PDB file of C-alpha atoms in Angstrom:
ATOM      1  CA  GLN S   1      -7.681  23.871  -2.616  1.00 72.00           C
ATOM      2  CA  SER S   2      -6.353  27.421  -2.515  1.00 79.00           C
ATOM      3  CA  ASP S   3      -8.238  30.537  -3.548  1.00 82.00           C
ATOM      4  CA  TYR S   4      -5.237  31.429  -5.724  1.00 84.00           C
ATOM      5  CA  PRO S   5      -3.937  29.482  -8.718  1.00 84.00           C
ATOM      6  CA  SER S   6      -0.377  28.172  -8.687  1.00 83.00           C
ATOM      7  CA  VAL S   7       2.223  30.173 -10.581  1.00 83.00           C
ATOM      8  CA  GLY S   8       4.696  27.641 -11.865  1.00 86.00           C
ATOM      9  CA  SER S   9       5.787  25.658  -8.815  1.00 87.00           C
ATOM     10  CA  ASP S  10       4.869  28.473  -6.396  1.00 86.00           C
ATOM     11  CA  ARG S  11       1.676  28.129  -4.384  1.00 83.00           C
ATOM     12  CA  ALA S  12      -0.089  30.783  -2.350  1.00 84.00           C
ATOM     13  CA  ILE S  13      -2.997  30.734   0.048  1.00 84.00           C
ATOM     14  CA  SER S  14      -5.486  33.457   0.904  1.00 88.00           C
ATOM     15  CA  PHE S  15      -6.216  34.803   4.372  1.00 87.00           C
ATOM     16  CA  LEU S  16      -9.424  32.743   4.500  1.00 88.00           C
ATOM     17  CA  ASP S  17      -7.469  29.623   3.453  1.00 89.00           C
ATOM     18  CA  LEU S  18      -5.061  30.316   6.316  1.00 86.00           C
ATOM     19  CA  VAL S  19      -7.884  30.728   8.843  1.00 86.00           C
ATOM     20  CA  GLU S  20      -9.453  27.444   7.753  1.00 89.00           C
ATOM     21  CA  VAL S  21      -6.140  25.583   8.093  1.00 88.00           C
ATOM     22  CA  TYR S  22      -5.669  27.155  11.529  1.00 85.00           C
ATOM     23  CA  ILE S  23      -9.144  26.069  12.649  1.00 85.00           C
ATOM     24  CA  ALA S  24      -8.642  22.517  11.383  1.00 88.00           C
ATOM     25  CA  GLY S  25      -5.300  22.390  13.198  1.00 86.00           C
ATOM     26  CA  ARG S  26      -6.837  23.641  16.441  1.00 81.00           C
ATOM     27  CA  LEU S  27      -9.570  21.009  16.192  1.00 84.00           C
ATOM     28  CA  ARG S  28      -6.938  18.293  15.639  1.00 85.00           C
ATOM     29  CA  ASP S  29      -4.934  19.572  18.659  1.00 80.00           C
ATOM     30  CA  ALA S  30      -8.010  19.743  20.922  1.00 73.00           C
ATOM     31  CA  GLU S  31      -8.387  17.462  23.926  1.00 70.00           C
ATOM     32  CA  PRO S  32      -9.777  15.076  22.881  1.00 76.00           C
ATOM     33  CA  ALA S  33      -8.779  15.574  19.263  1.00 81.00           C
ATOM     34  CA  VAL S  34     -11.433  15.860  16.595  1.00 85.00           C
ATOM     35  CA  SER S  35     -10.822  13.251  13.899  1.00 88.00           C
ATOM     36  CA  LEU S  36      -9.760  14.449  10.472  1.00 90.00           C
ATOM     37  CA  GLN S  37     -12.681  12.540   8.943  1.00 92.00           C
ATOM     38  CA  HIS S  38     -15.133  14.384  11.211  1.00 91.00           C
ATOM     39  CA  ILE S  39     -13.550  17.751  10.359  1.00 92.00           C
ATOM     40  CA  ARG S  40     -13.884  16.983   6.629  1.00 92.00           C
ATOM     41  CA  LYS S  41     -17.516  15.889   6.964  1.00 94.00           C
ATOM     42  CA  VAL S  42     -18.481  19.010   8.923  1.00 92.00           C
ATOM     43  CA  HIS S  43     -16.574  21.263   6.497  1.00 93.00           C
ATOM     44  CA  ARG S  44     -18.301  19.661   3.487  1.00 93.00           C
ATOM     45  CA  LYS S  45     -21.779  19.853   5.060  1.00 92.00           C
ATOM     46  CA  LEU S  46     -21.367  23.475   6.140  1.00 90.00           C
ATOM     47  CA  ALA S  47     -20.007  24.436   2.711  1.00 90.00           C
ATOM     48  CA  MET S  48     -23.098  22.901   1.082  1.00 91.00           C
ATOM     49  CA  ASP S  49     -25.605  24.230   3.648  1.00 87.00           C
ATOM     50  CA  LEU S  50     -24.201  27.762   3.606  1.00 85.00           C
ATOM     51  CA  ASP S  51     -23.182  27.770  -0.064  1.00 88.00           C
ATOM     52  CA  VAL S  52     -19.767  29.190   0.814  1.00 88.00           C
ATOM     53  CA  ARG S  53     -16.222  28.167   0.015  1.00 89.00           C
ATOM     54  CA  HIS S  54     -14.894  28.836   3.547  1.00 90.00           C
ATOM     55  CA  PRO S  55     -17.498  27.594   6.010  1.00 88.00           C
ATOM     56  CA  PHE S  56     -15.136  27.630   8.997  1.00 87.00           C
ATOM     57  CA  CYS S  57     -14.634  31.349   8.323  1.00 83.00           C
ATOM     58  CA  SER S  58     -18.342  32.112   8.252  1.00 78.00           C
ATOM     59  CA  GLN S  59     -19.436  30.331  11.408  1.00 75.00           C
ATOM     60  CA  GLU S  60     -18.211  30.465  14.981  1.00 76.00           C
ATOM     61  CA  ILE S  61     -16.671  27.068  15.623  1.00 78.00           C
ATOM     62  CA  TYR S  62     -16.728  25.237  18.950  1.00 74.00           C
ATOM     63  CA  HIS S  63     -15.693  21.771  20.016  1.00 74.00           C
ATOM     64  CA  SER S  64     -16.418  19.393  22.845  1.00 72.00           C
ATOM     65  CA  ARG S  65     -15.626  15.715  23.320  1.00 72.00           C
ATOM     66  CA  GLY S  66     -14.297  15.267  19.791  1.00 78.00           C
ATOM     67  CA  ARG S  67     -17.343  16.846  18.137  1.00 81.00           C
ATOM     68  CA  ILE S  68     -17.726  20.158  16.293  1.00 83.00           C
ATOM     69  CA  PHE S  69     -20.441  22.732  16.939  1.00 80.00           C
ATOM     70  CA  THR S  70     -21.240  25.987  15.138  1.00 82.00           C
ATOM     71  CA  ARG S  71     -23.202  29.173  15.614  1.00 76.00           C
ATOM     72  CA  PRO S  72     -23.917  31.798  12.962  1.00 70.00           C
ATOM     73  CA  ILE S  73     -21.603  34.777  13.467  1.00 64.00           C
ATOM     74  CA  GLY S  74     -23.122  37.784  15.145  1.00 61.00           C
ATOM     75  CA  THR S  75     -25.992  35.874  16.726  1.00 64.00           C
ATOM     76  CA  ASP S  76     -26.718  34.770  20.244  1.00 66.00           C
ATOM     77  CA  GLY S  77     -28.632  31.803  18.920  1.00 67.00           C
ATOM     78  CA  SER S  78     -28.150  28.206  19.870  1.00 73.00           C
ATOM     79  CA  VAL S  79     -25.031  26.248  19.163  1.00 76.00           C
ATOM     80  CA  ILE S  80     -25.682  23.564  16.530  1.00 81.00           C
ATOM     81  CA  GLU S  81     -23.977  20.274  15.751  1.00 84.00           C
ATOM     82  CA  PRO S  82     -23.845  20.503  11.923  1.00 87.00           C
ATOM     83  CA  LEU S  83     -23.943  16.789  11.084  1.00 88.00           C
ATOM     84  CA  THR S  84     -27.123  16.136  13.110  1.00 86.00           C
ATOM     85  CA  ASP S  85     -28.597  19.668  13.067  1.00 82.00           C
ATOM     86  CA  GLN S  86     -29.075  19.224  16.820  1.00 80.00           C
ATOM     87  CA  ALA S  87     -29.251  22.554  18.724  1.00 74.00           C
ATOM     88  CA  TYR S  88     -27.613  23.036  22.124  1.00 67.00           C
ATOM     89  CA  ILE S  89     -27.756  25.747  24.752  1.00 57.00           C
ATOM     90  CA  ASN S  90     -24.871  28.232  24.393  1.00 55.00           C
ATOM     91  CA  ALA S  91     -23.561  27.672  27.911  1.00 50.00           C
ATOM     92  CA  VAL S  92     -22.760  24.040  27.077  1.00 43.00           C
ATOM     93  CA  ILE S  93     -19.612  24.865  25.086  1.00 44.00           C
ATOM     94  CA  MET S  94     -16.998  27.559  25.605  1.00 40.00           C
ATOM     95  CA  PRO S  95     -15.930  29.314  22.408  1.00 43.00           C
ATOM     96  CA  PHE S  96     -12.398  28.446  21.397  1.00 37.00           C
ATOM     97  CA  LEU S  97     -12.005  30.734  18.404  1.00 39.00           C
ATOM     98  CA  LYS S  98     -12.183  33.958  20.350  1.00 45.00           C
ATOM     99  CA  LYS S  99      -9.072  35.229  18.585  1.00 62.00           C
ATOM    100  CA  ILE S 100     -10.710  35.477  15.170  1.00 69.00           C
ATOM    101  CA  GLU S 101     -12.808  38.567  14.462  1.00 75.00           C
ATOM    102  CA  TYR S 102     -15.621  38.516  11.931  1.00 75.00           C
ATOM    103  CA  ASP S 103     -16.983  41.233   9.647  1.00 75.00           C
ATOM    104  CA  ASP S 104     -20.444  42.437  10.667  1.00 74.00           C
ATOM    105  CA  VAL S 105     -21.615  42.715   7.049  1.00 76.00           C
ATOM    106  CA  THR S 106     -20.063  39.721   5.256  1.00 74.00           C
ATOM    107  CA  ARG S 107     -19.963  37.516   8.378  1.00 71.00           C
ATOM    108  CA  MET S 108     -16.570  36.197   7.178  1.00 75.00           C
ATOM    109  CA  ALA S 109     -13.303  36.167   9.120  1.00 78.00           C
ATOM    110  CA  LYS S 110     -11.644  39.557   8.766  1.00 81.00           C
ATOM    111  CA  LEU S 111      -8.614  39.417  11.047  1.00 83.00           C
ATOM    112  CA  TRP S 112      -6.789  37.089  13.349  1.00 81.00           C
ATOM    113  CA  ASN S 113      -5.349  38.153  16.697  1.00 79.00           C
ATOM    114  CA  ILE S 114      -2.589  35.593  16.374  1.00 82.00           C
ATOM    115  CA  ALA S 115      -0.707  36.496  19.586  1.00 83.00           C
ATOM    116  CA  ASP S 116      -0.684  39.133  22.319  1.00 85.00           C
ATOM    117  CA  GLY S 117      -0.331  42.489  20.582  1.00 90.00           C
ATOM    118  CA  VAL S 118      -0.004  40.883  17.114  1.00 92.00           C
ATOM    119  CA  VAL S 119      -2.620  40.669  14.375  1.00 90.00           C
ATOM    120  CA  VAL S 120      -2.830  39.160  10.885  1.00 89.00           C
ATOM    121  CA  ASP S 121      -5.084  41.408   8.839  1.00 87.00           C
ATOM    122  CA  PRO S 122      -5.171  41.068   5.045  1.00 86.00           C
ATOM    123  CA  ALA S 123      -5.854  44.818   4.832  1.00 85.00           C
ATOM    124  CA  ARG S 124      -2.615  45.734   6.628  1.00 88.00           C
ATOM    125  CA  CYS S 125       0.979  45.078   5.577  1.00 87.00           C
ATOM    126  CA  PHE S 126      -0.105  42.566   2.905  1.00 84.00           C
ATOM    127  CA  GLY S 127      -1.396  40.186   5.599  1.00 85.00           C
ATOM    128  CA  LYS S 128       1.937  39.869   7.396  1.00 89.00           C
ATOM    129  CA  PRO S 129       1.842  39.804  11.220  1.00 92.00           C
ATOM    130  CA  VAL S 130       1.892  43.371  12.565  1.00 94.00           C
ATOM    131  CA  SER S 131       1.959  45.036  15.947  1.00 94.00           C
ATOM    132  CA  VAL S 132      -1.621  45.961  16.837  1.00 90.00           C
ATOM    133  CA  SER S 133      -0.681  49.260  18.455  1.00 90.00           C
ATOM    134  CA  ALA S 134       2.163  50.295  16.118  1.00 90.00           C
ATOM    135  CA  GLY S 135       0.983  48.916  12.761  1.00 91.00           C
ATOM    136  CA  ILE S 136       4.555  47.825  11.976  1.00 94.00           C
ATOM    137  CA  ALA S 137       5.469  44.323  10.802  1.00 94.00           C
ATOM    138  CA  THR S 138       6.666  42.166  13.684  1.00 95.00           C
ATOM    139  CA  ARG S 139       9.577  40.969  11.563  1.00 95.00           C
ATOM    140  CA  VAL S 140      10.812  44.562  11.166  1.00 95.00           C
ATOM    141  CA  LEU S 141      10.586  45.298  14.898  1.00 96.00           C
ATOM    142  CA  ALA S 142      12.266  42.034  15.876  1.00 95.00           C
ATOM    143  CA  ALA S 143      15.091  42.569  13.358  1.00 95.00           C
ATOM    144  CA  ALA S 144      15.691  46.099  14.694  1.00 95.00           C
ATOM    145  CA  TYR S 145      15.714  44.732  18.245  1.00 96.00           C
ATOM    146  CA  TYR S 146      18.357  42.096  17.508  1.00 95.00           C
ATOM    147  CA  ALA S 147      20.414  44.439  15.321  1.00 94.00           C
ATOM    148  CA  ASN S 148      20.653  46.892  18.215  1.00 91.00           C
ATOM    149  CA  GLY S 149      21.854  44.674  21.014  1.00 93.00           C
ATOM    150  CA  SER S 150      18.388  43.628  22.177  1.00 94.00           C
ATOM    151  CA  ASP S 151      17.604  47.181  23.299  1.00 94.00           C
ATOM    152  CA  THR S 152      13.818  47.388  23.467  1.00 95.00           C
ATOM    153  CA  GLN S 153      13.650  51.031  24.442  1.00 95.00           C
ATOM    154  CA  ARG S 154      15.990  52.150  21.643  1.00 94.00           C
ATOM    155  CA  VAL S 155      13.810  50.468  19.007  1.00 94.00           C
ATOM    156  CA  ALA S 156      10.665  51.887  20.612  1.00 95.00           C
ATOM    157  CA  ASP S 157      12.158  55.380  20.576  1.00 95.00           C
ATOM    158  CA  TRP S 158      13.212  55.110  16.917  1.00 93.00           C
ATOM    159  CA  TYR S 159       9.756  54.044  15.794  1.00 94.00           C
ATOM    160  CA  GLU S 160       8.017  56.306  18.327  1.00 94.00           C
ATOM    161  CA  ILE S 161       6.018  53.397  19.719  1.00 95.00           C
ATOM    162  CA  ASP S 162       5.470  51.799  23.096  1.00 94.00           C
ATOM    163  CA  ALA S 163       8.167  49.359  24.260  1.00 95.00           C
ATOM    164  CA  ASN S 164       5.455  46.712  24.774  1.00 94.00           C
ATOM    165  CA  ALA S 165       4.871  46.629  21.006  1.00 94.00           C
ATOM    166  CA  VAL S 166       8.549  45.776  20.470  1.00 95.00           C
ATOM    167  CA  GLU S 167       8.443  43.096  23.168  1.00 95.00           C
ATOM    168  CA  ASP S 168       5.271  41.554  21.682  1.00 94.00           C
ATOM    169  CA  ALA S 169       6.884  41.492  18.219  1.00 95.00           C
ATOM    170  CA  VAL S 170      10.109  39.894  19.490  1.00 95.00           C
ATOM    171  CA  ARG S 171       8.170  37.290  21.485  1.00 94.00           C
ATOM    172  CA  PHE S 172       6.034  36.476  18.441  1.00 92.00           C
ATOM    173  CA  GLU S 173       8.969  36.229  16.038  1.00 93.00           C
ATOM    174  CA  SER S 174      10.998  34.138  18.522  1.00 91.00           C
ATOM    175  CA  ARG S 175       8.428  31.409  19.003  1.00 83.00           C
ATOM    176  CA  PRO S 176       8.738  28.168  17.049  1.00 72.00           C
ATOM    177  CA  ALA S 177       6.898  28.024  13.733  1.00 63.00           C
ATOM    178  CA  ALA S 178       3.720  25.950  13.747  1.00 53.00           C
TER     179      ALA S 178
END
């Protein structure tokens, strides 16, 4: 259920909705995959325990052997299996959501480093993917690149940015959609 109401037949999702879908997808794609039923149970329990709408955005999420583990954001405390409340030593599980950054005050997801040199930040460019170093939408940089004979340096010179930012944007925009 989205944070935003539908407008006619158009539907929209918030940044936190997007992060939760991403996390669920990563858990489903894990080796071994976490079952959808398990993901739902953990999500429901965390939402109730934490009294939040987006529990996967307010906890660091880990997985191992088809199970989900959490740790409160900003702590070095133990990793916990939410359904059993069993605590584990941190070294047992390697964090897999290292690309999501959390706000120190709200403890909620604040931005997503979606690819090398590319970030999704709801406070920048209306949440569209942007170059981290240039602050320009990846779509704009990639379009300029293709419109100018795939000349990375020309685009970089026009925008007065590093050529790596253009390359990161083109690579991001060229990859298949998830």
